[in-house]
Every structure is written in structure tokens, then in C-alpha cells.
Coordinates of C-alpha atoms in Angstrom, one line a residue:
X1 CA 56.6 -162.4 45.2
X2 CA 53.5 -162.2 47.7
X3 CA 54.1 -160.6 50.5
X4 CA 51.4 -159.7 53.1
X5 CA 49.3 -157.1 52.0
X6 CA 49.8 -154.1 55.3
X7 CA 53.2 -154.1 54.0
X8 CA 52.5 -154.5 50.4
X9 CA 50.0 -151.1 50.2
X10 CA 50.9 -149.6 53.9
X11 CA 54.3 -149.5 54.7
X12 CA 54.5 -145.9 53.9
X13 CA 51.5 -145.3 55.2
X14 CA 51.3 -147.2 58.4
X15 CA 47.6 -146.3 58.7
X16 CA 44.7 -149.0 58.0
X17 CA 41.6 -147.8 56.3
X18 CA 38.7 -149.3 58.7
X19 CA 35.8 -147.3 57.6
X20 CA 33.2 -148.6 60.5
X21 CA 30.0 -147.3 61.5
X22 CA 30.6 -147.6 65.2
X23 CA 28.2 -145.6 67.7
X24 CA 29.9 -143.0 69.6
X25 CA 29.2 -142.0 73.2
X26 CA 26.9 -139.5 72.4
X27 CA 23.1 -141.1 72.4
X28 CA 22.9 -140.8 68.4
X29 CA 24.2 -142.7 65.9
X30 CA 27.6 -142.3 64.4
X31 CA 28.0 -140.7 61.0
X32 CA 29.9 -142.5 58.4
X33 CA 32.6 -139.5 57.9
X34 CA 33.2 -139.4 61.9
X35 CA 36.2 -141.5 61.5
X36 CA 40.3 -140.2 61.8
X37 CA 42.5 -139.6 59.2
X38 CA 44.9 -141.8 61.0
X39 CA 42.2 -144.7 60.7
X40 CA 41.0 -143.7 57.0
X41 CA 43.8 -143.0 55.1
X42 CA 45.8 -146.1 54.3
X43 CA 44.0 -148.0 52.1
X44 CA 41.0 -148.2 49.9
X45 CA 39.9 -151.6 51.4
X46 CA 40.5 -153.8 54.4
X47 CA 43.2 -156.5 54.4
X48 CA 42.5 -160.4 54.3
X49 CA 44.8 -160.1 57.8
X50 CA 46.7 -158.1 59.9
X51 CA 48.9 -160.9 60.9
X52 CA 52.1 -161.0 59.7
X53 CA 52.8 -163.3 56.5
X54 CA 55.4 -166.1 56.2
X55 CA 56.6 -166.7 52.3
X56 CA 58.5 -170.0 53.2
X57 CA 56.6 -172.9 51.8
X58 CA 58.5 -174.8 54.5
X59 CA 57.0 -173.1 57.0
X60 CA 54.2 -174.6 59.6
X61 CA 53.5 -171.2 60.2
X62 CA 49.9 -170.5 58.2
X63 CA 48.0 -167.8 60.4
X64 CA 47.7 -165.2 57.6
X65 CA 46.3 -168.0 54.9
X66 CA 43.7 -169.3 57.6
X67 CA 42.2 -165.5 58.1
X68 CA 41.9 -164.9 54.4
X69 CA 40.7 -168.4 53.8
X70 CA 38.0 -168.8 56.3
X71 CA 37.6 -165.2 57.9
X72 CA 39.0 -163.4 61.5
X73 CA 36.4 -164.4 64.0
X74 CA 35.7 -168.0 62.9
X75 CA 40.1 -168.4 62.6
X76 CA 40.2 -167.3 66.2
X77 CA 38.5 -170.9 67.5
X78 CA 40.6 -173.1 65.4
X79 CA 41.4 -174.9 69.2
X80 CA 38.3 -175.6 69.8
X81 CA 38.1 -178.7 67.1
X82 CA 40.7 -181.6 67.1
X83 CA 42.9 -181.6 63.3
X84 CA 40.4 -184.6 62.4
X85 CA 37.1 -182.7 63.2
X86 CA 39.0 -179.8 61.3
X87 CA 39.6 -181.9 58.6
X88 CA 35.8 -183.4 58.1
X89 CA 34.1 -179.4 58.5
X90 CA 36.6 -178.6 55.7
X91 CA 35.7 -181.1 53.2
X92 CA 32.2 -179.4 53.7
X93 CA 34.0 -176.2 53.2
X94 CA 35.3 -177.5 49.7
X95 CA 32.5 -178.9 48.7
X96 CA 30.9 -175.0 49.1
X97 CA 33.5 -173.6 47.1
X98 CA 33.5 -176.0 44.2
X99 CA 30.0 -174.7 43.0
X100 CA 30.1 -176.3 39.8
X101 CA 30.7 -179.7 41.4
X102 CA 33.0 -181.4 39.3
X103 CA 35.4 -182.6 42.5
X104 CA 38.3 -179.3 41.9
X105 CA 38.3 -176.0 42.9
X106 CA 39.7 -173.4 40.6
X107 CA 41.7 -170.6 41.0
X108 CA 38.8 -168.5 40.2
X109 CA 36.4 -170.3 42.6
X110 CA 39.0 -169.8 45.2
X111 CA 39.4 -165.9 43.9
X112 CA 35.4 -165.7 44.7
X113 CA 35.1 -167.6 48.6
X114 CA 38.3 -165.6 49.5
X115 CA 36.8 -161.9 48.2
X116 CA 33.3 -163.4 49.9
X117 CA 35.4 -163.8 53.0
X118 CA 37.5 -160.5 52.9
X119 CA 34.0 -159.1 52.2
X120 CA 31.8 -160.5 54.7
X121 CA 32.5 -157.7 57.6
X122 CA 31.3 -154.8 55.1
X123 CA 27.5 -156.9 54.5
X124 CA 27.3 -158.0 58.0
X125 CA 28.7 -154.1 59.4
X126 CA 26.6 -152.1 56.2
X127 CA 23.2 -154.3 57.2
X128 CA 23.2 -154.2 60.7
X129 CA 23.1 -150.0 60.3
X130 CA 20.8 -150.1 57.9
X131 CA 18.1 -152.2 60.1
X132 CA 19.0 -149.2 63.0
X133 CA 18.1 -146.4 60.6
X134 CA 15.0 -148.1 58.5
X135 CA 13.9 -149.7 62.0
X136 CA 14.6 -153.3 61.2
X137 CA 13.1 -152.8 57.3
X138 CA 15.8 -154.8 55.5
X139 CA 13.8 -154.3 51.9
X140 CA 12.8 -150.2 52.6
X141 CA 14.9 -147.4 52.0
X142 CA 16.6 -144.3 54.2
X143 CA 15.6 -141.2 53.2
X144 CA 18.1 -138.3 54.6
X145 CA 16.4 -136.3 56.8
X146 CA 15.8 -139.7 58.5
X147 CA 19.3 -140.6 58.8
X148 CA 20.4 -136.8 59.4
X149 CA 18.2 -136.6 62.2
X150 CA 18.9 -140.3 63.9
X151 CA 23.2 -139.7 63.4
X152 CA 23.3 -136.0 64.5
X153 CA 19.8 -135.2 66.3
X154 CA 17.4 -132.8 66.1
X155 CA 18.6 -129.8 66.3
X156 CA 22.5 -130.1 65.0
X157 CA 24.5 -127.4 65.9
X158 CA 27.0 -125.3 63.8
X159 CA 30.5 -127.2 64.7
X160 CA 28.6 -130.1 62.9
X161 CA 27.7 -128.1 59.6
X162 CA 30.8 -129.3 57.7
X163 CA 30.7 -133.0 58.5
X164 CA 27.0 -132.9 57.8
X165 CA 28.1 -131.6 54.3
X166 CA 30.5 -134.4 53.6
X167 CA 27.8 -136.8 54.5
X168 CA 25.4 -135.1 52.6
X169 CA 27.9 -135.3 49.7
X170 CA 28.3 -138.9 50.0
X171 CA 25.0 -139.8 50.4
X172 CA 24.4 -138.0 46.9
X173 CA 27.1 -140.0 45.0
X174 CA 25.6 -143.6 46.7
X175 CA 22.4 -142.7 45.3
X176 CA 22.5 -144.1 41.9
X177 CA 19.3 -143.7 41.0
X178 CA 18.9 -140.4 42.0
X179 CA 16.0 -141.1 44.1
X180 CA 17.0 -139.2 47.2
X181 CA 16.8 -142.7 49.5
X182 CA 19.1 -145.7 50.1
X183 CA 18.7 -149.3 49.3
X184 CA 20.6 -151.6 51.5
X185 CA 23.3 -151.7 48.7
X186 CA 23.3 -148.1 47.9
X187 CA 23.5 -148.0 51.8
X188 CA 26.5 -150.3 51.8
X189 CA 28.5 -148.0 49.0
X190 CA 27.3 -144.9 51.7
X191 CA 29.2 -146.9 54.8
X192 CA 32.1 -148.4 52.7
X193 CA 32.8 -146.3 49.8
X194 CA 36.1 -147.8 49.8
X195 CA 34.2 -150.9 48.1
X196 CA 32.2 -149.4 45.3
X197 CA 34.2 -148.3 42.2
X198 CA 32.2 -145.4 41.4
X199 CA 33.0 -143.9 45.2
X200 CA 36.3 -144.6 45.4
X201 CA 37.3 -140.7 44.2
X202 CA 35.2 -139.4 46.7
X203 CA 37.3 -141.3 49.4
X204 CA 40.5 -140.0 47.6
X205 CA 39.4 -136.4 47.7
X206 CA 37.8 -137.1 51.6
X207 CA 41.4 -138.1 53.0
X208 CA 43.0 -135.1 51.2
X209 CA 40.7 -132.7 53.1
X210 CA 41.4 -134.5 56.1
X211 CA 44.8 -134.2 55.7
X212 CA 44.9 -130.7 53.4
X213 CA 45.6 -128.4 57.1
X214 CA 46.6 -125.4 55.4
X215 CA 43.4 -125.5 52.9
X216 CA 45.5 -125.3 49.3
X217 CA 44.0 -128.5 48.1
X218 CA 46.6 -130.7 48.4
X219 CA 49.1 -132.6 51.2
X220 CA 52.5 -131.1 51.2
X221 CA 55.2 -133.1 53.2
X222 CA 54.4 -131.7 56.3
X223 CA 51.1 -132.8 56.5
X224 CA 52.1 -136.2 54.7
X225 CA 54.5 -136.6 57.8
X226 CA 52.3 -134.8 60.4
X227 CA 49.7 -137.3 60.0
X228 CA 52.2 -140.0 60.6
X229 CA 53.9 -138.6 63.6
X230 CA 53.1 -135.9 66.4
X231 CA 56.7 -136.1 67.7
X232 CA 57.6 -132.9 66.3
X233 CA 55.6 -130.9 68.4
X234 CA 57.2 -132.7 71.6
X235 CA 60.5 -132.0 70.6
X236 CA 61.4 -136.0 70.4
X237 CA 63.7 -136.5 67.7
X238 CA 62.8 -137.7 64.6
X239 CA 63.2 -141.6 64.2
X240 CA 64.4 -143.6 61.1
X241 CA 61.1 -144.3 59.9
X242 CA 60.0 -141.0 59.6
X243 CA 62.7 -139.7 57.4
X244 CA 62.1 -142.9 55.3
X245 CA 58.3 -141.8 54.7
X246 CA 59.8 -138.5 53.7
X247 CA 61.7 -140.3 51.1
X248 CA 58.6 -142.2 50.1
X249 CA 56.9 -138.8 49.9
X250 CA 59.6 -137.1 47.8
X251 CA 60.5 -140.3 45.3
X252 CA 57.4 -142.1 45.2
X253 CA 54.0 -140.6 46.5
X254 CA 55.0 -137.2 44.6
X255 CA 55.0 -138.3 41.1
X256 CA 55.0 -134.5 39.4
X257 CA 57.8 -133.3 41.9
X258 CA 56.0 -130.3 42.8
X259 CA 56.5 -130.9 46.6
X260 CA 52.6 -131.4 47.3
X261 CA 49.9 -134.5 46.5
X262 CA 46.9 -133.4 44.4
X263 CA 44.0 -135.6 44.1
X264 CA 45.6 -138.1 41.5
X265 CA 48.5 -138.4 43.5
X266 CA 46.6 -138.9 47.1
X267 CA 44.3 -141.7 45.1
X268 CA 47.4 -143.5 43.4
X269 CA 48.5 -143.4 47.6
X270 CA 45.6 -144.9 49.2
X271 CA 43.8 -146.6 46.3
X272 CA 46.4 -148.6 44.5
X273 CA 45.5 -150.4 41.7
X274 CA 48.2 -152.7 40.9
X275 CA 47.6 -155.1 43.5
X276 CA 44.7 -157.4 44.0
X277 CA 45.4 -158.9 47.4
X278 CA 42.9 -161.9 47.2
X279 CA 44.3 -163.1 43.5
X280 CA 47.9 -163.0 45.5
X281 CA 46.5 -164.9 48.6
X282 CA 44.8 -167.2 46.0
X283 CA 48.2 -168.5 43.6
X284 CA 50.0 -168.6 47.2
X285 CA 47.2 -171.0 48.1
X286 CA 47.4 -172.9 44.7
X287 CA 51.5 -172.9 45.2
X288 CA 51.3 -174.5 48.4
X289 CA 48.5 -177.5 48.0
X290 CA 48.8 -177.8 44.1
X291 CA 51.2 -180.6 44.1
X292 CA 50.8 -182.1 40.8
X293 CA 50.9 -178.5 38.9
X294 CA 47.8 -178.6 37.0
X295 CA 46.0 -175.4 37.8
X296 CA 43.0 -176.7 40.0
X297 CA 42.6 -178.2 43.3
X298 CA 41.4 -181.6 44.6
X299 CA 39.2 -181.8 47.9
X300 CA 42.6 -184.8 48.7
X301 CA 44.5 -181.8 48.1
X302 CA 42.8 -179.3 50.1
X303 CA 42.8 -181.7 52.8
X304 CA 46.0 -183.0 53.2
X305 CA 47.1 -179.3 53.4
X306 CA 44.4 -178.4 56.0
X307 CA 47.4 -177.1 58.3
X308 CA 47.5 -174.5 55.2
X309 CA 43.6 -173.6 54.8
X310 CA 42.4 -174.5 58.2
X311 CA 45.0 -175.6 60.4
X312 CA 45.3 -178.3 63.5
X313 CA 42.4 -176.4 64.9
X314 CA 39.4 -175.3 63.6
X315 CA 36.6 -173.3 63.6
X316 CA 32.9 -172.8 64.1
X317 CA 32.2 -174.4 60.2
X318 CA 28.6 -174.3 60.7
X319 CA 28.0 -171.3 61.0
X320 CA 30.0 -170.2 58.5
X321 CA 28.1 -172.5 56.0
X322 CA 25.0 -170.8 57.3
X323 CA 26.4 -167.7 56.8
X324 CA 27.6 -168.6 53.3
X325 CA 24.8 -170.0 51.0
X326 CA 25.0 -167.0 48.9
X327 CA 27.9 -167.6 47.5

């Protein structure tokens, strides 16, 4: 059954991967590997919503489904339209999404706005840094002294050699043409390697060393659970949870029972593979509106379920049209 996707991938983790490229305090930029294990480990991609899921067709309850259908920021001024100017932005909505016109949306149609939605923060996040380091140059390319320099100065000093290394490692793998520079999309796999299939190792082995205290190349349970939960060290006694992620560890996370996670273990962990959250969020989309069973979606349907894709409220649509003719 679908269930929300923080609890499908994180329960026994508890930790979200956001890998953003925020500026710190300091006056240069922030590189790409400055971010916690506690904020990097979880997952290999960001959830359609952190809200909490209801599974009861029933239910008026639709929160998740509006994030993943049309996106955080725009979900948040659903109040600021009445449900009939919700319902007329969303037939324009529909009529996006249906790119071959024919009056139905498929499954896969809906498979591809939902991914461009779940998407949308790594283009807007990945291009915005991109115009800081190349100066606003959208088609030029970074070349690594340029963004070593603007990230960590001029004149790094040594606690900053092994970060630099990491980045420098990264940096290396998102260069597929072995140029030494960055496009915008090799910038993009650079900022959100969680994205691109060929990086996706490299953030495996990245959260092991973060995690991998004791240098042996791998996470034994003490480090699993350390990562988790600093109670130990304050003497508080060790709540339910915790000794249920110790479980996890032992049954699940540990598949060769050696009492440690190697790198195939700590990528089966973070980067599951067998579970596509946007085809889930789609067929619980299609079991909700498609009424008459036949595998594709009317715009009549869509709209008289707009409490399910859009809700009584609404949301800035134009923009998002604008923001969507890629698609």
C-alpha cells in the first residue's frame, strides 16, 4: 500500500537528505560537502512532502497529494483563491499536463509533472549558484580554481584541506567530459549528486565517511546509533526508538551480519531502489479521481476531485505555468 514516503525510506533513519547550497556566515560561499551527516544521510533524494500522508480514500484530508501535485511554496497559498477560481487555474493546469492533447492525462504524463514538481527546487537551487560562481553567465562554465577560491577564499587554511578534497573529488566525477569546467547541468549533478545516477555512489561512500568515526571504512552500530542520538553521552536513558533502530541495524541495514555497514550496505540504506515515490503518489492519484477504472484521466475528472489535486484553495497558477513551459 502507499504510504508517505519519510516513513517509507526514513523511519530508521529519521534524517532527511537536503543537500542545499546555502551560504554560511562566513563572507564566501558555501561548499557543497559543508552540510551534516544528520541532514545528508537519510535519503538519496528529497520527498514530494514532509506532511504526513492519509491512505483513506474517504478522507478530506489531501495536504500531502497537493504538495506533490503542484509543489511546496505554491501549496502554501491555496487560501488565497476561492474553490471556483481553484477550480478554473486547474483546468489550465490539466491542460499543461496532457501534452499530447487528446482531453486525458495518463499515468505516465502524471509520472512526468509530479517528478518536474519534486524536481523543480534542485533547477531553481542548482541555477541560482551557478549564476553566483560564473557571474550571472547561465550558458559559461566554472572552472575550479574559480569556484575553490569564491567557496573557501584565497588563501584556505589547513582545517579546510579535507573538505576541499571531497569537493575536489566530486567535482571530478560531475565532469563528464573531462573538461575540468562545469556546465550548468554538470553543475547541478556537483550540488545534488543525489539526482544523477552516475553520482549516487559517491554520495553513498560520502555519508559513510561522515559517519565512519573510528576510520575502519565502515559504520558499526555505534556510529549507526550515535548519529541518531547524543543521549548517551548525557547519561539520559535510552528511549524505545533507539533500541528499535538498533534492531533495524542488526536485522535489516546489516545484510552480511558482520556487525558493521560497508559501502553496499550504507547505499542499500540511504539510496533504496525499490521505491519510486512519484509512481506511488501517481496510482494513489489515479485510485482516487479514476472513477470509471480505465487507466487515464479526464480534465471532468481532475476537476471534480480538485479537493484531491488542488484543494478548496489554491495557489499562485500563474506562475507556476510560467515556470513550467518546459515540461
Amino acid at each position: 500500500s502507499r504510504t508517505r514516503m519519510g516513513s517509507k525510506i526514513c523511519s530508521a533513519v529519521i534524517l532527511l537528505l537536503i543537500v542545499t547550497l546555502l551560504h554560511s556566515n562566513s563572507c564566501y560561499g558555501n561548499p557543497a560537502l559543508h552540510v551534516s551527516s544528520k541532514d545528508r544521510i537519510a535519503k538519496g533524494e528529497k520527498p514530494l512532502s514532509d506532511l504526513p500522508h492519509n491512505e483513506d480514500p474517504l478522507a478530506d484530508d489531501h495536504k500531502f497529494d497537493h504538495e506533490a501535485f503542484l509543489g511546496h511554496e505554491d501549496s502554501e497559498k491555496f487560501d488565497q483563491m476561492t474553490p471556483e477560481q481553484s477550480t478554473a487555474a486547474l483546468a489550465k493546469i490539466v491542460d499543461k499536463i496532457d501534452k499530447d492533447g487528446d482531453g486525458f492525462v495518463t499515468q505516465q504524463e502524471m509520472y512526468s509533472w509530479i517528478d518536474y514538481i519534486a524536481k523543480r527546487y534542485v533547477r531553481e537551487n542548482s541555477k541560482r549558484q551557478f549564476n553566483d560562481y560564473s557571474d550571472g553567465k547561465e550558458d559559461a562554465k566554472i572552472d575550479w580554481d574559480t569556484y575553490k577560491t569564491k567557496v573557501f577564499g584565497p588563501s584556505p587554511g589547513p582545517h579546510t584541506t579535507k573538505t576541499i578534497e571531497r569537493e575536489r573529488r566530486r567535482w571530478q566525477r560531475a565532469d563528464r567530459d573531462a573538461d575540468g569546467l562545469l556546465s550548468l547541468a554538470e553543475f547541478t549533478d556537483f550540488a545534488h549528486p543525489e539526482e544523477a545516477a552516475h553520482m549516487r555512489e559517491l554520495v553513498a561512500l560520502e555519508s559513510l565517511e561522515d559517519l565512519d568515526r573510528n576510520g575502519d571504512g565502515a559504520i558499526d552500530e555505534a556510529e549507526y546509533i550515535g548519529d541518531m542520538w547524543s543521549g548517551k553521552d548525557s547519561g539520559e536513558p535510552e528511549p524505545d526508538w533507539v533500541q528499535q533502530e538498533r534492531d533495524t541495524f542488526r536485522s535489516q541495514r546489516d545484510a552480511n551480519k558482520d556487525g558493521k555497514l560497508d559501502l553496499a550496505e550504507v547505499s542499500a540504506w540511504i539510496l533504496p531502489t525499490n521505491y519510486d515515490q512519484v509512481d506511488a503518489e501517481t496510482k494513489h492519484l489515479f485510485s482516487q479521481a479514476d472513477l470509471d477504472k480505465d487507466g487515464r484521466l479526464s480534465k471532468q475528472e481532475i476537476l471534480d476531485h480538485h479537493d484531491i489535486f488542488a484543494g478548496s484553495q489554491a495557489t499562485d497558477f500563474g506562475e507556476a505555468l510560467r515556470n513550467h513551459e518546459e515540461l
